[in-house]
Coordinates of C-alpha atoms in Angstrom, one line a residue:
M1 CA -4.9 67.0 76.8
F2 CA -6.5 63.7 78.3
R3 CA -4.5 60.7 79.5
P4 CA -6.0 57.8 80.8
F5 CA -5.3 55.5 83.1
Q6 CA -25.3 40.3 68.8
S7 CA -29.5 38.1 65.9
F8 CA -26.9 40.2 64.4
L9 CA -23.8 37.5 65.1
S10 CA -23.5 36.4 61.8
R11 CA -22.9 39.6 60.3
M12 CA -20.6 40.8 63.0
L13 CA -18.5 38.0 62.4
T14 CA -17.7 38.4 58.7
A15 CA -14.5 41.0 59.3
S16 CA -13.1 37.3 59.9
L17 CA -8.8 36.6 60.1
A18 CA -8.9 37.7 56.9
A19 CA -10.6 40.5 56.8
L20 CA -8.4 41.6 60.2
A21 CA -5.1 40.6 58.6
I22 CA -2.0 42.6 57.0
S23 CA 0.2 40.1 55.3
E24 CA 3.4 42.6 55.2
T25 CA 6.3 40.9 57.2
G26 CA 8.8 42.5 59.5
L27 CA 6.9 45.0 60.6
A28 CA 7.7 47.0 63.4
Q29 CA 5.4 46.9 66.5
V30 CA 4.6 50.4 66.2
F31 CA 1.3 52.6 65.2
D32 CA 1.6 55.6 63.4
F33 CA -1.6 57.9 63.2
S34 CA -0.8 60.9 61.4
A35 CA -2.7 64.2 61.4
E36 CA -3.7 63.7 57.7
D37 CA -4.6 60.4 58.6
G38 CA -7.1 61.7 61.2
A39 CA -8.4 64.6 58.4
A40 CA -9.1 61.4 55.9
L41 CA -10.5 59.1 58.3
N42 CA -13.1 62.3 59.6
T43 CA -13.8 62.8 55.7
A44 CA -14.8 59.0 55.3
I45 CA -16.9 58.9 58.6
E46 CA -18.4 62.1 57.2
A47 CA -19.7 60.6 54.2
G48 CA -21.1 57.7 56.3
A49 CA -18.5 55.1 55.1
Y50 CA -18.8 53.3 58.6
G51 CA -22.5 54.1 59.2
T52 CA -23.5 56.6 61.8
V53 CA -20.7 57.0 63.9
T54 CA -21.0 59.1 66.5
S55 CA -17.3 59.5 68.0
I56 CA -13.8 58.2 67.7
V57 CA -11.3 57.4 70.1
I58 CA -8.1 55.8 69.4
L59 CA -4.9 55.8 72.4
H60 CA -1.9 54.6 71.5
E61 CA 0.2 53.9 75.1
G62 CA -2.1 55.7 76.8
E63 CA -2.1 59.1 74.0
I64 CA -4.8 60.4 72.0
A65 CA -3.9 59.4 68.8
H66 CA -7.3 60.9 67.2
E67 CA -10.5 62.0 68.3
G68 CA -13.6 62.6 66.7
Y69 CA -17.1 63.6 67.3
F70 CA -19.9 63.0 64.7
N71 CA -23.3 63.3 63.7
G72 CA -24.2 65.7 66.2
A73 CA -22.1 64.3 69.0
E74 CA -19.6 66.1 71.2
A75 CA -17.1 65.1 73.8
S76 CA -19.6 65.6 76.9
T77 CA -22.4 63.2 74.9
L78 CA -23.2 60.1 77.3
H79 CA -23.3 57.5 74.3
N80 CA -25.7 54.5 74.6
T81 CA -23.4 51.5 73.7
R82 CA -25.9 49.1 74.6
S83 CA -24.0 45.8 75.5
V84 CA -20.7 47.2 76.4
T85 CA -22.8 47.3 79.5
K86 CA -21.8 43.8 80.2
T87 CA -18.3 44.1 80.1
L88 CA -18.3 46.8 82.8
T89 CA -20.7 44.1 84.9
A90 CA -17.8 42.3 84.6
Y91 CA -15.6 44.6 85.8
A92 CA -18.0 44.7 89.1
V93 CA -17.7 41.5 90.0
G94 CA -13.8 41.4 89.6
A95 CA -14.3 44.2 91.9
A96 CA -16.5 41.9 94.5
I97 CA -14.0 39.0 94.1
A98 CA -11.3 41.2 94.8
D99 CA -12.8 42.5 97.8
G100 CA -13.7 38.9 98.9
H101 CA -17.3 39.3 98.6
L102 CA -17.6 36.5 96.2
S103 CA -15.8 34.0 94.2
L104 CA -15.8 32.3 90.8
E105 CA -17.7 29.1 92.3
T106 CA -20.2 30.9 94.4
R107 CA -23.7 29.3 93.7
I108 CA -25.8 32.6 93.1
A109 CA -29.2 31.0 94.4
S110 CA -27.7 31.4 97.8
L111 CA -28.2 35.1 97.9
F112 CA -31.8 34.7 96.3
E113 CA -33.4 33.2 99.0
D114 CA -36.9 35.4 98.6
Y115 CA -36.7 33.6 94.9
A116 CA -36.9 29.9 96.6
D117 CA -40.2 29.0 95.2
E118 CA -38.6 29.6 91.5
I119 CA -35.7 28.1 92.4
A120 CA -37.1 25.0 93.7
T121 CA -38.9 24.4 90.2
D122 CA -35.2 22.6 89.5
P123 CA -32.8 22.0 91.7
R124 CA -30.1 22.1 88.8
K125 CA -31.2 25.8 88.9
S126 CA -29.2 26.0 92.6
E127 CA -25.7 24.5 91.1
I128 CA -25.4 28.1 88.7
T129 CA -22.5 29.9 89.6
V130 CA -20.8 33.1 89.0
E131 CA -18.6 32.0 86.4
D132 CA -21.6 30.3 84.7
L133 CA -22.9 33.6 84.1
L134 CA -19.7 35.3 83.0
T135 CA -19.1 32.9 81.0
M136 CA -23.0 33.5 79.2
S137 CA -23.2 29.4 79.5
S138 CA -25.7 28.9 82.7
I139 CA -28.1 25.6 82.4
L140 CA -31.4 28.2 81.7
E141 CA -32.8 28.4 78.6
C142 CA -31.7 32.1 77.7
D143 CA -31.1 32.9 74.2
D144 CA -31.2 36.8 72.9
W145 CA -30.4 35.4 69.3
N146 CA -33.1 33.0 69.1
P147 CA -36.7 35.2 68.8
M148 CA -38.2 31.9 70.4
S149 CA -36.5 31.9 73.3
R150 CA -38.2 31.8 76.7
G151 CA -35.3 33.7 77.9
N152 CA -34.9 36.6 75.0
E153 CA -33.8 39.8 76.7
E154 CA -37.2 41.4 74.5
R155 CA -39.5 39.2 76.9
M156 CA -37.5 40.3 80.1
Y157 CA -37.9 44.0 79.0
I158 CA -41.8 44.1 79.0
V159 CA -41.7 42.5 82.7
E160 CA -41.4 44.4 85.9
D161 CA -39.3 41.7 87.7
W162 CA -36.2 41.0 85.7
T163 CA -35.4 39.1 88.7
G164 CA -38.1 36.5 88.8
F165 CA -37.8 36.4 84.8
F166 CA -34.6 34.9 85.1
W167 CA -35.2 32.3 88.0
S168 CA -38.6 31.6 86.4
L169 CA -36.7 30.3 83.1
P170 CA -36.6 26.3 82.2
V171 CA -33.6 24.4 82.0
R172 CA -31.8 24.2 78.3
G173 CA -32.4 21.2 76.3
Y174 CA -29.8 19.4 74.1
P175 CA -31.5 17.4 71.1
S176 CA -29.5 15.4 69.0
W177 CA -28.3 17.9 66.7
A178 CA -27.7 20.5 69.4
T179 CA -24.0 20.2 71.1
P180 CA -24.2 19.5 74.5
P181 CA -21.8 21.2 77.3
G182 CA -19.6 18.3 77.8
E183 CA -18.7 18.2 73.9
A184 CA -18.3 22.0 73.5
A185 CA -14.8 23.6 73.8
Y186 CA -13.8 24.5 76.8
G187 CA -16.8 22.6 78.5
R188 CA -19.3 25.3 78.3
A189 CA -22.4 26.0 75.7
F190 CA -22.3 29.5 75.0
S191 CA -25.6 30.9 74.7
Y192 CA -26.1 34.7 75.0
C193 CA -28.2 36.1 77.7
T194 CA -28.4 39.5 79.0
A195 CA -31.4 38.0 81.8
G196 CA -28.6 36.3 83.4
V197 CA -25.8 39.4 83.1
Q198 CA -28.9 41.4 84.7
L199 CA -28.7 38.6 87.4
L200 CA -24.9 39.0 88.0
G201 CA -25.1 42.2 88.9
E202 CA -27.9 42.1 91.4
T203 CA -25.6 39.2 93.0
V204 CA -22.6 41.8 93.2
E205 CA -25.2 43.6 95.0
R206 CA -26.7 41.6 97.3
A207 CA -23.0 39.9 98.2
V208 CA -21.4 43.7 98.6
G209 CA -24.8 44.4 100.8
E210 CA -25.2 48.1 98.7
D211 CA -27.3 49.3 95.7
F212 CA -25.1 48.8 92.7
I213 CA -25.2 52.0 90.9
S214 CA -23.7 53.8 94.4
W215 CA -21.4 50.7 95.2
S216 CA -19.7 50.8 91.6
E217 CA -19.4 54.3 90.9
E218 CA -17.4 54.5 93.7
R219 CA -15.4 51.1 93.6
I220 CA -15.3 51.2 89.7
F221 CA -15.9 54.7 87.9
S222 CA -14.9 57.4 90.6
P223 CA -11.6 56.5 91.0
L224 CA -11.1 56.7 87.1
G225 CA -12.4 60.3 87.3
I226 CA -15.8 59.0 85.7
D227 CA -18.2 61.1 87.4
R228 CA -21.2 61.2 84.6
L229 CA -23.1 58.2 84.1
D230 CA -26.6 57.6 82.4
W231 CA -28.1 54.1 83.9
P232 CA -31.4 53.0 82.6
L233 CA -33.9 51.9 85.0
N234 CA -36.1 48.8 84.6
G235 CA -40.1 48.9 85.7
N236 CA -38.7 48.4 89.8
G237 CA -36.3 51.2 89.5
D238 CA -33.2 49.0 89.4
P239 CA -30.5 49.7 86.9
H240 CA -30.1 47.6 83.8
M241 CA -26.5 46.0 84.2
G242 CA -26.6 44.1 80.8
G243 CA -26.8 47.1 78.7
G244 CA -27.7 50.7 77.8
L245 CA -25.1 52.5 80.5
G246 CA -24.7 56.1 78.9
L247 CA -20.8 57.1 79.3
E248 CA -18.7 59.8 77.4
S249 CA -16.2 58.3 74.5
R250 CA -13.4 59.4 76.6
A251 CA -14.7 57.6 80.1
L252 CA -15.1 54.6 77.7
A253 CA -11.6 55.1 76.9
R254 CA -10.4 55.1 80.5
L255 CA -12.1 51.8 80.9
G256 CA -10.6 50.3 78.0
E257 CA -7.0 51.1 79.1
V258 CA -7.9 49.1 82.6
Q259 CA -7.9 46.3 80.8
R260 CA -4.8 47.2 78.7
L261 CA -2.6 48.2 81.7
G262 CA -3.8 44.6 83.5
G263 CA -5.8 46.6 86.2
E264 CA -3.6 48.8 88.6
T265 CA -6.0 51.2 89.3
I266 CA -9.3 49.4 90.1
L267 CA -8.5 45.5 89.1
P268 CA -5.8 42.7 90.2
R269 CA -3.9 42.0 87.3
S270 CA -4.7 38.1 87.8
W271 CA -8.4 39.3 87.3
T272 CA -7.8 41.3 83.8
E273 CA -5.4 38.1 82.7
A274 CA -8.4 36.0 83.8
S275 CA -11.0 37.6 82.1
I276 CA -9.5 37.4 78.8
T277 CA -8.4 33.8 78.7
P278 CA -10.6 32.2 76.1
R279 CA -13.4 30.5 78.4
A280 CA -16.4 29.4 75.5
Q281 CA -16.5 29.6 72.3
I282 CA -19.4 31.4 70.2
P283 CA -21.5 29.1 67.8
N284 CA -20.9 29.2 64.1
T285 CA -18.2 31.8 64.6
P286 CA -15.1 30.2 63.9
G287 CA -12.4 32.2 65.4
F288 CA -14.3 33.9 68.2
E289 CA -14.1 32.9 71.5
Y290 CA -15.2 34.6 75.0
G291 CA -14.1 35.6 78.2
Y292 CA -15.6 36.5 81.5
L293 CA -17.9 39.1 79.3
W294 CA -15.1 39.8 76.8
W295 CA -15.4 39.3 73.3
L296 CA -12.0 37.5 71.9
M297 CA -11.2 38.8 68.3
P298 CA -8.6 37.7 66.1
Y299 CA -6.5 39.6 63.7
E300 CA -3.2 39.2 62.0
V301 CA -0.1 41.4 61.8
A302 CA 2.5 40.2 60.0
G303 CA 1.7 37.1 59.6
E304 CA 1.5 36.2 63.7
R305 CA -2.2 35.9 65.6
Y306 CA -3.5 38.2 67.9
W307 CA -6.3 38.4 70.1
A308 CA -7.9 42.2 70.7
A309 CA -10.3 42.0 73.4
A310 CA -13.7 43.7 73.0
M311 CA -16.6 45.5 74.8
N312 CA -19.3 44.8 72.0
G313 CA -22.7 46.4 71.8
N314 CA -25.8 46.8 69.3
G315 CA -25.2 49.3 67.0
G316 CA -21.8 48.0 66.2
N317 CA -20.5 50.2 69.2
R318 CA -17.3 48.6 70.6
V319 CA -14.4 49.5 73.0
M320 CA -11.3 47.5 71.3
V321 CA -8.1 46.4 73.4
L322 CA -5.4 45.3 71.3
A323 CA -2.5 45.3 74.0
D324 CA -0.1 43.6 72.2
F325 CA 0.2 47.1 70.3
G326 CA -0.6 49.1 73.0
L327 CA -3.8 50.5 71.7
T328 CA -7.1 51.0 73.1
V329 CA -9.8 52.2 70.9
V330 CA -13.6 53.4 71.0
F331 CA -16.5 53.4 68.2
T332 CA -19.4 54.1 68.9
N333 CA -22.4 54.0 66.7
T334 CA -26.3 54.8 66.7
D335 CA -27.2 52.1 63.9
Y336 CA -28.9 49.8 66.5
N337 CA -30.5 46.6 64.7
T338 CA -29.6 47.7 61.3
Q339 CA -27.8 45.5 58.7
G340 CA -24.2 46.2 58.5
M341 CA -23.7 47.7 62.1
H342 CA -21.4 45.0 63.1
E343 CA -19.5 44.7 59.4
N344 CA -18.9 48.7 59.7
A345 CA -17.2 48.8 62.7
A346 CA -15.1 45.4 62.0
R347 CA -14.3 47.3 58.8
F348 CA -13.2 50.3 60.9
F349 CA -11.0 48.6 62.7
A350 CA -9.4 46.6 60.1
E351 CA -8.8 49.6 57.8
Q352 CA -8.0 52.5 60.5
V353 CA -6.5 50.8 63.3
V354 CA -5.1 47.1 62.5
A355 CA -3.7 48.1 59.0
R356 CA -1.8 51.1 60.4
I357 CA 0.3 49.1 62.6
G358 CA 3.9 48.6 62.0
E359 CA 3.6 51.5 59.4

C-alpha cells in the first residue's frame, strides 16, 4: 500500500462558501470514509455523477482512505491534468530559491539577454520579477480568460518561440472601468497567464544552468519516488511548464503531500507556508484568492472558515490539500473545455470530502 510522503472561471467558482459548508457544530477534526462509503462513491462516479472521472485518491494523514480508477484509467495511467502543472512549476521555483539560484525579487529580464530587443520595447519589462509571475500579476497584457488578449495561451501554442511570445507582449492598460494594481487587493492585479508560467519555468532553467526536465526530475520528482512523467513539448522541443504534464494519480498525491507536510522532503517549510499565503485576489470571484501558483479556496466546518490549497486544471482536475484536517485529495477528469467541469469537481469535494469531516 502506498504511503506518501480556468473562460470557465465563473462556473468553477459556483461552489462557493455555501456549497462547501457544513453547518453542524461541535464536530471533531476527524475524517471517516468507510468501505461502504467508497462503494457508494464508485457507483456514483460510474453513473457519471461527477463527469468523466478517471481517478480518485483520498489520503488522510498520509494513509489511503479511498482510491479508485474509472473510464479506462488504471493506477499506471499518466493523467493529463492540464494546469495542475503550474503549481509544480512553482515547486521548481521554490527549490531554485532554496538552493540560492533565484529570489522572489530577481528581475527575470537579467536572464534573457538574448531577448534584449523585445524587452527594450518598454523599459518596464525589465522590472518584472519572479514574484510577479508566481502571482499572475506581471505588467504584460496576458489573459487566458479573455479570447481577445494578445497573450492568450491559444495564441502562444501556434508559434514556435514561446519565450519570444512572452517578451513581445505589450504592457497591460487600465481603462477607467478596470482596477489598477494600486487599488487591487494586495497591490496586485491578477490576470491568468500561462505564458508567464512558461517563462517562469525557463527562468529556473537558466538560473540553475540545466535543462528544466532533467533538473526538476532530479530535484523535485525523484526524491519523492516519482519516475514516470510525460512532458508535452512545444515546437522548439522545450517542455510545457504551464500545463499538460502527465503523472500517475499516486504521484499527484505525493506532490500534494509535500504541501500538507510543510515541505520537509524537497522544499523548506518557509516556502510552503509562503506559497499558500494570499498574494492576489481573483477578479469577480468573491472569497477565492491566489498564492504562488496555488488556488486558495474557502470552505467551512462547524461554522469555522478554512482554506483549501488547490492545484487546479482544465477538465476539473484538482489536487486539493486540506491541511487543517490532514487531507490530500486527487481528482482527475477528462471533461476538458466543457460546461460544468469545475462544478463537478467542486461538488465532489463538497459532498465526498468536506461533508465527511467530523463524521
